[in-house]
PDB file of C-alpha atoms in Angstrom:
ATOM      1  CA  UNK A 656     -15.445  58.542 -21.108  1.00 97.00           C
ATOM      2  CA  UNK A 657     -14.175  55.208 -17.743  1.00 98.00           C
ATOM      3  CA  UNK A 658     -14.502  57.093 -13.723  1.00 99.00           C
ATOM      4  CA  UNK A 659     -10.755  56.536 -12.260  1.00 99.00           C
ATOM      5  CA  UNK A 660      -9.397  56.441  -8.315  1.00 98.00           C
ATOM      6  CA  UNK A 661      -6.306  57.919  -7.831  1.00 98.00           C
ATOM      7  CA  UNK A 662      -4.394  55.787  -5.381  1.00 98.00           C
ATOM      8  CA  UNK A 663      -2.168  58.597  -3.352  1.00 98.00           C
ATOM      9  CA  UNK A 664      -5.721  59.738  -2.601  1.00 98.00           C
ATOM     10  CA  UNK A 665      -5.450  57.044  -0.671  1.00 98.00           C
ATOM     11  CA  UNK A 666      -1.560  56.832   0.823  1.00 98.00           C
ATOM     12  CA  UNK A 667      -2.593  57.055   4.199  1.00 98.00           C
ATOM     13  CA  UNK A 668      -3.883  53.158   3.954  1.00 98.00           C
ATOM     14  CA  UNK A 669      -1.678  51.437   1.726  1.00 98.00           C
ATOM     15  CA  UNK A 670       1.079  51.214   3.540  1.00 98.00           C
ATOM     16  CA  UNK A 671      -0.272  46.996   4.225  1.00 98.00           C
ATOM     17  CA  UNK A 672      -0.828  44.619   1.707  1.00 98.00           C
ATOM     18  CA  UNK A 673      -3.958  44.110   3.802  1.00 98.00           C
ATOM     19  CA  UNK A 674      -4.865  47.831   3.530  1.00 98.00           C
ATOM     20  CA  UNK A 675      -4.391  47.957  -0.248  1.00 98.00           C
ATOM     21  CA  UNK A 676      -6.039  44.777  -0.807  1.00 98.00           C
ATOM     22  CA  UNK A 677      -8.946  46.565   1.015  1.00 98.00           C
ATOM     23  CA  UNK A 678      -8.311  50.203  -0.404  1.00 98.00           C
ATOM     24  CA  UNK A 679      -9.204  48.338  -3.946  1.00 98.00           C
ATOM     25  CA  UNK A 680     -12.107  46.288  -3.007  1.00 98.00           C
ATOM     26  CA  UNK A 681     -13.781  50.028  -1.398  1.00 98.00           C
ATOM     27  CA  UNK A 682     -13.312  51.840  -4.430  1.00 98.00           C
ATOM     28  CA  UNK A 683     -15.216  48.662  -6.670  1.00 98.00           C
ATOM     29  CA  UNK A 684     -17.720  49.183  -4.290  1.00 98.00           C
ATOM     30  CA  UNK A 685     -17.669  52.931  -4.864  1.00 98.00           C
ATOM     31  CA  UNK A 686     -18.322  51.435  -8.580  1.00 98.00           C
ATOM     32  CA  UNK A 687     -15.152  53.002 -10.245  1.00 99.00           C
ATOM     33  CA  UNK A 688     -13.376  50.402 -12.875  1.00 98.00           C
ATOM     34  CA  UNK A 689     -10.142  51.367 -12.294  1.00 98.00           C
ATOM     35  CA  UNK A 690      -7.275  53.295 -10.281  1.00 98.00           C
ATOM     36  CA  UNK A 691      -4.253  54.625 -10.242  1.00 98.00           C
ATOM     37  CA  UNK A 692      -1.090  53.332  -9.134  1.00 98.00           C
ATOM     38  CA  UNK A 693       0.430  55.749  -7.081  1.00 97.00           C
ATOM     39  CA  UNK A 694       2.252  56.665  -3.524  1.00 97.00           C
ATOM     40  CA  UNK A 695       1.020  52.288  -3.101  1.00 98.00           C
ATOM     41  CA  UNK A 696       3.661  51.886  -0.180  1.00 98.00           C
ATOM     42  CA  UNK A 697       3.360  47.820   0.338  1.00 98.00           C
ATOM     43  CA  UNK A 698       4.656  47.987  -3.473  1.00 98.00           C
ATOM     44  CA  UNK A 699       7.607  51.177  -2.425  1.00 95.00           C
ATOM     45  CA  UNK A 700      11.496  49.520  -1.934  1.00 90.00           C
ATOM     46  CA  UNK A 701      13.903  46.622  -3.210  1.00 88.00           C
ATOM     47  CA  UNK A 702      11.319  44.631  -1.879  1.00 93.00           C
ATOM     48  CA  UNK A 703       7.985  44.638  -1.773  1.00 96.00           C
ATOM     49  CA  UNK A 704       4.755  43.478   0.818  1.00 98.00           C
ATOM     50  CA  UNK A 705       3.749  43.389  -2.659  1.00 98.00           C
ATOM     51  CA  UNK A 706       5.105  43.259  -5.429  1.00 97.00           C
ATOM     52  CA  UNK A 707       3.324  43.835  -8.971  1.00 98.00           C
ATOM     53  CA  UNK A 708       1.401  40.173  -9.872  1.00 98.00           C
ATOM     54  CA  UNK A 709      -0.599  40.101  -6.838  1.00 98.00           C
ATOM     55  CA  UNK A 710      -1.691  43.455  -7.661  1.00 98.00           C
ATOM     56  CA  UNK A 711      -2.886  42.538 -10.994  1.00 98.00           C
ATOM     57  CA  UNK A 712      -4.705  39.431  -8.878  1.00 98.00           C
ATOM     58  CA  UNK A 713      -6.779  42.026  -6.363  1.00 98.00           C
ATOM     59  CA  UNK A 714      -7.309  44.758  -9.649  1.00 98.00           C
ATOM     60  CA  UNK A 715      -9.213  41.218 -11.625  1.00 98.00           C
ATOM     61  CA  UNK A 716     -10.613  39.470  -8.465  1.00 98.00           C
ATOM     62  CA  UNK A 717     -12.734  42.989  -7.738  1.00 98.00           C
ATOM     63  CA  UNK A 718     -13.272  44.234 -11.947  1.00 98.00           C
ATOM     64  CA  UNK A 719      -9.870  47.239 -11.714  1.00 98.00           C
ATOM     65  CA  UNK A 720      -8.558  48.160 -14.690  1.00 98.00           C
ATOM     66  CA  UNK A 721      -5.639  49.620 -13.610  1.00 98.00           C
ATOM     67  CA  UNK A 722      -5.562  52.813 -16.019  1.00 98.00           C
ATOM     68  CA  UNK A 723      -2.589  55.055 -15.054  1.00 98.00           C
ATOM     69  CA  UNK A 724       0.832  54.359 -12.594  1.00 98.00           C
ATOM     70  CA  UNK A 725       3.166  57.464 -11.348  1.00 98.00           C
ATOM     71  CA  UNK A 726       6.462  56.020 -11.245  1.00 97.00           C
ATOM     72  CA  UNK A 727       9.525  57.876 -10.216  1.00 94.00           C
ATOM     73  CA  UNK A 728      11.855  59.351 -13.106  1.00 96.00           C
ATOM     74  CA  UNK A 729      15.375  57.547 -12.017  1.00 95.00           C
ATOM     75  CA  UNK A 730      13.383  54.532 -12.379  1.00 96.00           C
ATOM     76  CA  UNK A 731      11.895  54.883 -15.326  1.00 97.00           C
ATOM     77  CA  UNK A 732      15.393  56.665 -17.192  1.00 97.00           C
ATOM     78  CA  UNK A 733      17.266  54.044 -15.761  1.00 97.00           C
ATOM     79  CA  UNK A 734      14.957  51.026 -15.946  1.00 97.00           C
ATOM     80  CA  UNK A 735      13.464  51.861 -18.950  1.00 98.00           C
ATOM     81  CA  UNK A 736      12.780  47.318 -20.108  1.00 98.00           C
ATOM     82  CA  UNK A 737      12.210  47.154 -15.829  1.00 97.00           C
ATOM     83  CA  UNK A 738       9.716  49.422 -16.307  1.00 98.00           C
ATOM     84  CA  UNK A 739       8.543  47.760 -19.578  1.00 98.00           C
ATOM     85  CA  UNK A 740       7.870  44.792 -17.524  1.00 98.00           C
ATOM     86  CA  UNK A 741       6.461  46.265 -14.509  1.00 98.00           C
ATOM     87  CA  UNK A 742       3.031  48.410 -16.480  1.00 98.00           C
ATOM     88  CA  UNK A 743       2.196  44.461 -18.780  1.00 98.00           C
ATOM     89  CA  UNK A 744       2.403  42.599 -15.720  1.00 98.00           C
ATOM     90  CA  UNK A 745      -0.064  45.417 -14.266  1.00 98.00           C
ATOM     91  CA  UNK A 746      -2.072  45.605 -17.456  1.00 98.00           C
ATOM     92  CA  UNK A 747      -1.114  48.707 -17.919  1.00 98.00           C
ATOM     93  CA  UNK A 748      -1.136  51.095 -21.250  1.00 98.00           C
ATOM     94  CA  UNK A 749      -0.179  54.657 -19.561  1.00 98.00           C
ATOM     95  CA  UNK A 750       2.246  56.281 -16.563  1.00 98.00           C
ATOM     96  CA  UNK A 751       4.050  59.299 -16.428  1.00 98.00           C
ATOM     97  CA  UNK A 752       5.784  61.312 -13.965  1.00 97.00           C
ATOM     98  CA  UNK A 753       3.928  63.766 -11.212  1.00 95.00           C
ATOM     99  CA  UNK A 754       6.352  66.057 -11.540  1.00 94.00           C
ATOM    100  CA  UNK A 755       9.565  67.122 -13.171  1.00 93.00           C
ATOM    101  CA  UNK A 756      12.276  66.391 -12.122  1.00 85.00           C
ATOM    102  CA  UNK A 757      14.188  68.663  -8.906  1.00 82.00           C
ATOM    103  CA  UNK A 758      17.377  67.691 -10.561  1.00 88.00           C
ATOM    104  CA  UNK A 759      16.869  69.004 -14.101  1.00 93.00           C
ATOM    105  CA  UNK A 760      15.123  73.010 -12.140  1.00 90.00           C
ATOM    106  CA  UNK A 761      12.509  74.588 -12.729  1.00 88.00           C
ATOM    107  CA  UNK A 762      13.036  77.368 -15.093  1.00 91.00           C
ATOM    108  CA  UNK A 763      12.470  77.453 -18.588  1.00 92.00           C
ATOM    109  CA  UNK A 764      15.964  75.705 -20.324  1.00 94.00           C
ATOM    110  CA  UNK A 765      14.988  72.519 -16.905  1.00 95.00           C
ATOM    111  CA  UNK A 766      11.619  72.135 -18.753  1.00 96.00           C
ATOM    112  CA  UNK A 767      13.794  71.706 -22.210  1.00 96.00           C
ATOM    113  CA  UNK A 768      16.337  69.720 -20.403  1.00 96.00           C
ATOM    114  CA  UNK A 769      13.650  67.379 -19.587  1.00 97.00           C
ATOM    115  CA  UNK A 770      11.614  66.778 -22.413  1.00 97.00           C
ATOM    116  CA  UNK A 771      15.893  65.743 -24.926  1.00 97.00           C
ATOM    117  CA  UNK A 772      16.145  63.222 -21.637  1.00 97.00           C
ATOM    118  CA  UNK A 773      12.627  62.500 -21.515  1.00 98.00           C
ATOM    119  CA  UNK A 774      12.309  61.634 -25.652  1.00 98.00           C
ATOM    120  CA  UNK A 775      14.447  58.085 -25.733  1.00 98.00           C
ATOM    121  CA  UNK A 776      12.949  57.097 -22.648  1.00 98.00           C
ATOM    122  CA  UNK A 777       9.825  57.841 -23.768  1.00 98.00           C
ATOM    123  CA  UNK A 778       9.852  55.691 -27.479  1.00 98.00           C
ATOM    124  CA  UNK A 779      11.174  53.243 -26.326  1.00 98.00           C
ATOM    125  CA  UNK A 780       7.901  52.782 -24.001  1.00 98.00           C
ATOM    126  CA  UNK A 781       5.877  53.626 -26.716  1.00 98.00           C
ATOM    127  CA  UNK A 782       7.543  50.518 -28.499  1.00 98.00           C
ATOM    128  CA  UNK A 783       6.499  48.263 -25.588  1.00 98.00           C
ATOM    129  CA  UNK A 784       2.759  49.625 -25.812  1.00 98.00           C
ATOM    130  CA  UNK A 785       3.030  52.132 -22.928  1.00 98.00           C
ATOM    131  CA  UNK A 786       1.953  54.793 -23.306  1.00 98.00           C
ATOM    132  CA  UNK A 787       4.055  57.987 -21.962  1.00 98.00           C
ATOM    133  CA  UNK A 788       3.102  62.140 -19.797  1.00 98.00           C
ATOM    134  CA  UNK A 789       2.948  65.494 -17.548  1.00 98.00           C
ATOM    135  CA  UNK A 790       1.802  65.899 -14.515  1.00 98.00           C
ATOM    136  CA  UNK A 791       1.314  69.453 -13.498  1.00 97.00           C
ATOM    137  CA  UNK A 792       0.489  71.256 -10.612  1.00 97.00           C
ATOM    138  CA  UNK A 793       0.781  75.282 -10.922  1.00 97.00           C
ATOM    139  CA  UNK A 794       4.107  76.218 -10.632  1.00 95.00           C
ATOM    140  CA  UNK A 795       4.514  75.078 -14.510  1.00 97.00           C
ATOM    141  CA  UNK A 796       3.235  78.010 -15.405  1.00 97.00           C
ATOM    142  CA  UNK A 797       5.549  80.900 -13.892  1.00 95.00           C
ATOM    143  CA  UNK A 798       5.181  82.537 -16.938  1.00 95.00           C
ATOM    144  CA  UNK A 799       9.469  82.881 -18.417  1.00 93.00           C
ATOM    145  CA  UNK A 800      11.110  86.822 -18.116  1.00 91.00           C
ATOM    146  CA  UNK A 801      12.380  86.853 -22.091  1.00 90.00           C
ATOM    147  CA  UNK A 802       8.746  85.618 -23.724  1.00 92.00           C
ATOM    148  CA  UNK A 803       5.849  86.235 -21.344  1.00 94.00           C
ATOM    149  CA  UNK A 804       4.716  82.685 -21.645  1.00 94.00           C
ATOM    150  CA  UNK A 805       3.878  80.089 -18.820  1.00 96.00           C
ATOM    151  CA  UNK A 806       6.853  77.437 -19.041  1.00 95.00           C
ATOM    152  CA  UNK A 807       3.941  74.130 -19.030  1.00 97.00           C
ATOM    153  CA  UNK A 808       3.644  75.996 -23.398  1.00 97.00           C
ATOM    154  CA  UNK A 809       6.529  74.959 -24.048  1.00 96.00           C
ATOM    155  CA  UNK A 810       6.320  71.031 -22.809  1.00 97.00           C
ATOM    156  CA  UNK A 811       2.587  71.238 -25.222  1.00 97.00           C
ATOM    157  CA  UNK A 812       4.374  73.241 -28.302  1.00 97.00           C
ATOM    158  CA  UNK A 813       8.178  71.022 -28.387  1.00 97.00           C
ATOM    159  CA  UNK A 814       6.805  67.817 -27.157  1.00 97.00           C
ATOM    160  CA  UNK A 815       3.564  67.629 -29.200  1.00 97.00           C
ATOM    161  CA  UNK A 816       5.380  62.423 -28.563  1.00 98.00           C
ATOM    162  CA  UNK A 817       4.602  63.562 -24.952  1.00 98.00           C
ATOM    163  CA  UNK A 818       1.051  62.414 -23.562  1.00 98.00           C
ATOM    164  CA  UNK A 819      -0.226  65.668 -20.891  1.00 98.00           C
ATOM    165  CA  UNK A 820      -2.469  64.351 -17.804  1.00 98.00           C
ATOM    166  CA  UNK A 821      -3.905  67.616 -16.547  1.00 98.00           C
ATOM    167  CA  UNK A 822      -4.928  68.021 -13.882  1.00 98.00           C
ATOM    168  CA  UNK A 823      -7.646  70.989 -13.267  1.00 98.00           C
ATOM    169  CA  UNK A 824      -7.425  71.554 -10.310  1.00 98.00           C
ATOM    170  CA  UNK A 825      -3.660  72.800 -10.094  1.00 98.00           C
ATOM    171  CA  UNK A 826      -4.414  75.070 -13.954  1.00 98.00           C
ATOM    172  CA  UNK A 827      -7.117  76.691 -12.073  1.00 98.00           C
ATOM    173  CA  UNK A 828      -5.250  77.561  -9.035  1.00 97.00           C
ATOM    174  CA  UNK A 829      -2.771  78.559 -11.139  1.00 97.00           C
ATOM    175  CA  UNK A 830      -5.389  81.144 -12.903  1.00 97.00           C
ATOM    176  CA  UNK A 831      -5.591  79.339 -15.375  1.00 97.00           C
ATOM    177  CA  UNK A 832      -9.147  78.113 -17.540  1.00 98.00           C
ATOM    178  CA  UNK A 833      -8.733  74.095 -17.328  1.00 98.00           C
ATOM    179  CA  UNK A 834     -11.631  73.545 -20.127  1.00 98.00           C
ATOM    180  CA  UNK A 835      -9.612  76.266 -22.565  1.00 98.00           C
ATOM    181  CA  UNK A 836      -5.549  74.469 -20.672  1.00 98.00           C
ATOM    182  CA  UNK A 837      -7.723  70.939 -21.465  1.00 98.00           C
ATOM    183  CA  UNK A 838      -8.130  72.097 -25.273  1.00 98.00           C
ATOM    184  CA  UNK A 839      -5.173  73.672 -26.278  1.00 98.00           C
ATOM    185  CA  UNK A 840      -4.229  70.295 -25.686  1.00 98.00           C
ATOM    186  CA  UNK A 841      -6.772  67.875 -27.191  1.00 98.00           C
ATOM    187  CA  UNK A 842      -5.695  64.988 -28.470  1.00 98.00           C
ATOM    188  CA  UNK A 843      -3.128  64.086 -26.439  1.00 98.00           C
ATOM    189  CA  UNK A 844      -4.901  63.568 -22.945  1.00 98.00           C
ATOM    190  CA  UNK A 845      -6.192  59.936 -22.295  1.00 98.00           C
ATOM    191  CA  UNK A 846      -5.849  59.970 -19.118  1.00 98.00           C
ATOM    192  CA  UNK A 847      -6.888  63.107 -16.481  1.00 98.00           C
ATOM    193  CA  UNK A 848      -6.713  64.449 -13.027  1.00 98.00           C
ATOM    194  CA  UNK A 849     -10.780  65.328 -11.277  1.00 98.00           C
ATOM    195  CA  UNK A 850     -10.307  67.838  -7.598  1.00 98.00           C
ATOM    196  CA  UNK A 851     -12.581  70.743  -7.381  1.00 98.00           C
ATOM    197  CA  UNK A 852     -11.624  73.582  -5.557  1.00 98.00           C
ATOM    198  CA  UNK A 853     -13.815  75.743  -2.874  1.00 98.00           C
ATOM    199  CA  UNK A 854     -13.054  78.492  -1.685  1.00 97.00           C
ATOM    200  CA  UNK A 855     -14.233  78.661   2.657  1.00 95.00           C
ATOM    201  CA  UNK A 856     -13.591  80.712   5.579  1.00 95.00           C
ATOM    202  CA  UNK A 857     -10.615  80.844   7.250  1.00 92.00           C
ATOM    203  CA  UNK A 858      -9.096  79.019   4.918  1.00 91.00           C
ATOM    204  CA  UNK A 859      -9.987  79.968   1.576  1.00 92.00           C
ATOM    205  CA  UNK A 860      -9.119  78.121  -1.557  1.00 96.00           C
ATOM    206  CA  UNK A 861      -8.292  74.026  -0.650  1.00 97.00           C
ATOM    207  CA  UNK A 862      -9.315  70.793  -3.058  1.00 98.00           C
ATOM    208  CA  UNK A 863     -12.637  69.968  -2.919  1.00 98.00           C
ATOM    209  CA  UNK A 864     -13.997  66.354  -4.358  1.00 98.00           C
ATOM    210  CA  UNK A 865     -15.421  66.796  -8.043  1.00 98.00           C
ATOM    211  CA  UNK A 866     -19.411  68.618  -8.159  1.00 98.00           C
ATOM    212  CA  UNK A 867     -18.519  69.964  -4.420  1.00 98.00           C
ATOM    213  CA  UNK A 868     -16.603  73.708  -5.554  1.00 98.00           C
ATOM    214  CA  UNK A 869     -16.572  76.083  -7.940  1.00 98.00           C
ATOM    215  CA  UNK A 870     -14.621  74.864 -10.671  1.00 98.00           C
ATOM    216  CA  UNK A 871     -17.736  74.733 -14.240  1.00 98.00           C
ATOM    217  CA  UNK A 872     -17.761  70.571 -14.560  1.00 98.00           C
ATOM    218  CA  UNK A 873     -20.188  71.489 -17.820  1.00 98.00           C
ATOM    219  CA  UNK A 874     -17.157  72.549 -19.918  1.00 98.00           C
ATOM    220  CA  UNK A 875     -14.089  70.819 -18.271  1.00 98.00           C
ATOM    221  CA  UNK A 876     -15.392  67.697 -19.444  1.00 98.00           C
ATOM    222  CA  UNK A 877     -17.360  69.307 -23.766  1.00 98.00           C
ATOM    223  CA  UNK A 878     -12.800  69.748 -23.010  1.00 98.00           C
ATOM    224  CA  UNK A 879     -12.367  66.350 -21.951  1.00 98.00           C
ATOM    225  CA  UNK A 880     -14.451  63.911 -24.354  1.00 98.00           C
ATOM    226  CA  UNK A 881     -13.676  66.569 -27.896  1.00 98.00           C
ATOM    227  CA  UNK A 882     -10.112  66.184 -26.680  1.00 98.00           C
ATOM    228  CA  UNK A 883     -10.384  62.331 -26.218  1.00 98.00           C
ATOM    229  CA  UNK A 884      -9.956  61.189 -22.442  1.00 98.00           C
ATOM    230  CA  UNK A 885     -10.714  57.924 -22.184  1.00 98.00           C
ATOM    231  CA  UNK A 886     -10.476  58.545 -18.513  1.00 98.00           C
ATOM    232  CA  UNK A 887     -10.987  60.895 -15.484  1.00 99.00           C
ATOM    233  CA  UNK A 888      -9.162  60.608 -12.353  1.00 99.00           C
ATOM    234  CA  UNK A 889     -10.604  61.521  -9.235  1.00 98.00           C
ATOM    235  CA  UNK A 890      -7.456  62.683  -6.881  1.00 98.00           C
ATOM    236  CA  UNK A 891      -7.848  64.756  -4.004  1.00 98.00           C
ATOM    237  CA  UNK A 892      -4.650  65.447  -2.342  1.00 97.00           C
ATOM    238  CA  UNK A 893      -5.751  67.275   1.403  1.00 97.00           C
ATOM    239  CA  UNK A 894      -9.696  65.819   2.484  1.00 97.00           C
ATOM    240  CA  UNK A 895     -11.602  68.190   4.720  1.00 96.00           C
ATOM    241  CA  UNK A 896     -13.525  65.003   5.591  1.00 96.00           C
ATOM    242  CA  UNK A 897     -12.283  60.825   4.806  1.00 98.00           C
ATOM    243  CA  UNK A 898     -11.054  60.367   2.206  1.00 98.00           C
ATOM    244  CA  UNK A 899     -13.265  57.411   0.915  1.00 98.00           C
ATOM    245  CA  UNK A 900     -16.368  59.060   1.508  1.00 98.00           C
ATOM    246  CA  UNK A 901     -14.471  62.511  -0.924  1.00 98.00           C
ATOM    247  CA  UNK A 902     -14.160  59.737  -3.429  1.00 98.00           C
ATOM    248  CA  UNK A 903     -17.788  58.817  -3.183  1.00 98.00           C
ATOM    249  CA  UNK A 904     -19.330  61.879  -3.375  1.00 98.00           C
ATOM    250  CA  UNK A 905     -16.861  63.046  -6.345  1.00 98.00           C
ATOM    251  CA  UNK A 906     -17.820  59.529  -8.042  1.00 98.00           C
ATOM    252  CA  UNK A 907     -21.456  60.097  -7.894  1.00 98.00           C
ATOM    253  CA  UNK A 908     -21.143  63.828  -9.117  1.00 98.00           C
ATOM    254  CA  UNK A 909     -19.004  62.567 -12.974  1.00 98.00           C
ATOM    255  CA  UNK A 910     -21.195  58.941 -13.238  1.00 98.00           C
ATOM    256  CA  UNK A 911     -24.433  61.393 -13.242  1.00 98.00           C
ATOM    257  CA  UNK A 912     -22.547  63.961 -15.449  1.00 97.00           C
ATOM    258  CA  UNK A 913     -20.385  61.479 -17.973  1.00 95.00           C
TER     259      UNK A 913
END
């Protein structure tokens, strides 16, 4: 398993081309083998400051792989060919949606409608050599009143073609066991998001660098190994200190345990 940085953690530093390039340099300096491109402001819009070709040059310059992206569902659905070109330019064979689109809603049937719409998109991406995944938060674990089961089970059990970009923090936030959930997705876990959960005075449970919180990393990493995980992607949506320092702490912990 290789270790990457999810650039959503550094979104405030990647709004300009110079900031993006420097962020890549610092990620490589920490020791990361790759990055996931998400919320990179300088690459957004119809005329981005940094296009995929320029991003690929900088990735190559610093010896980094683009292990995954998060892409907007409307773009994946309506402009699949452009998305294929974008990922080919980056040398990236994996993309995921960051959550279910608001247009679908969050009822049990919402997930089924999403799967119905996503399957032909995933098939087009697969033909181009790009895998398609789903990144969870905690709302997917809302229980279906008619069955008593979390809606997340719909994604896992009714779409074996869907890769599962499991986020360890959000699984724990939902009250589920990350290691157990990873085991239910075995074989569909090429990329997962790793972040820890600690409890601090006044604020209670908060996100933390990997190894600084209370999640059971021995069992989580064991489930990743047996489940075929290729990339452990460090993500920390909110940091209580400098994000680069948090990424460094996570990297050092994982490098000692992978």
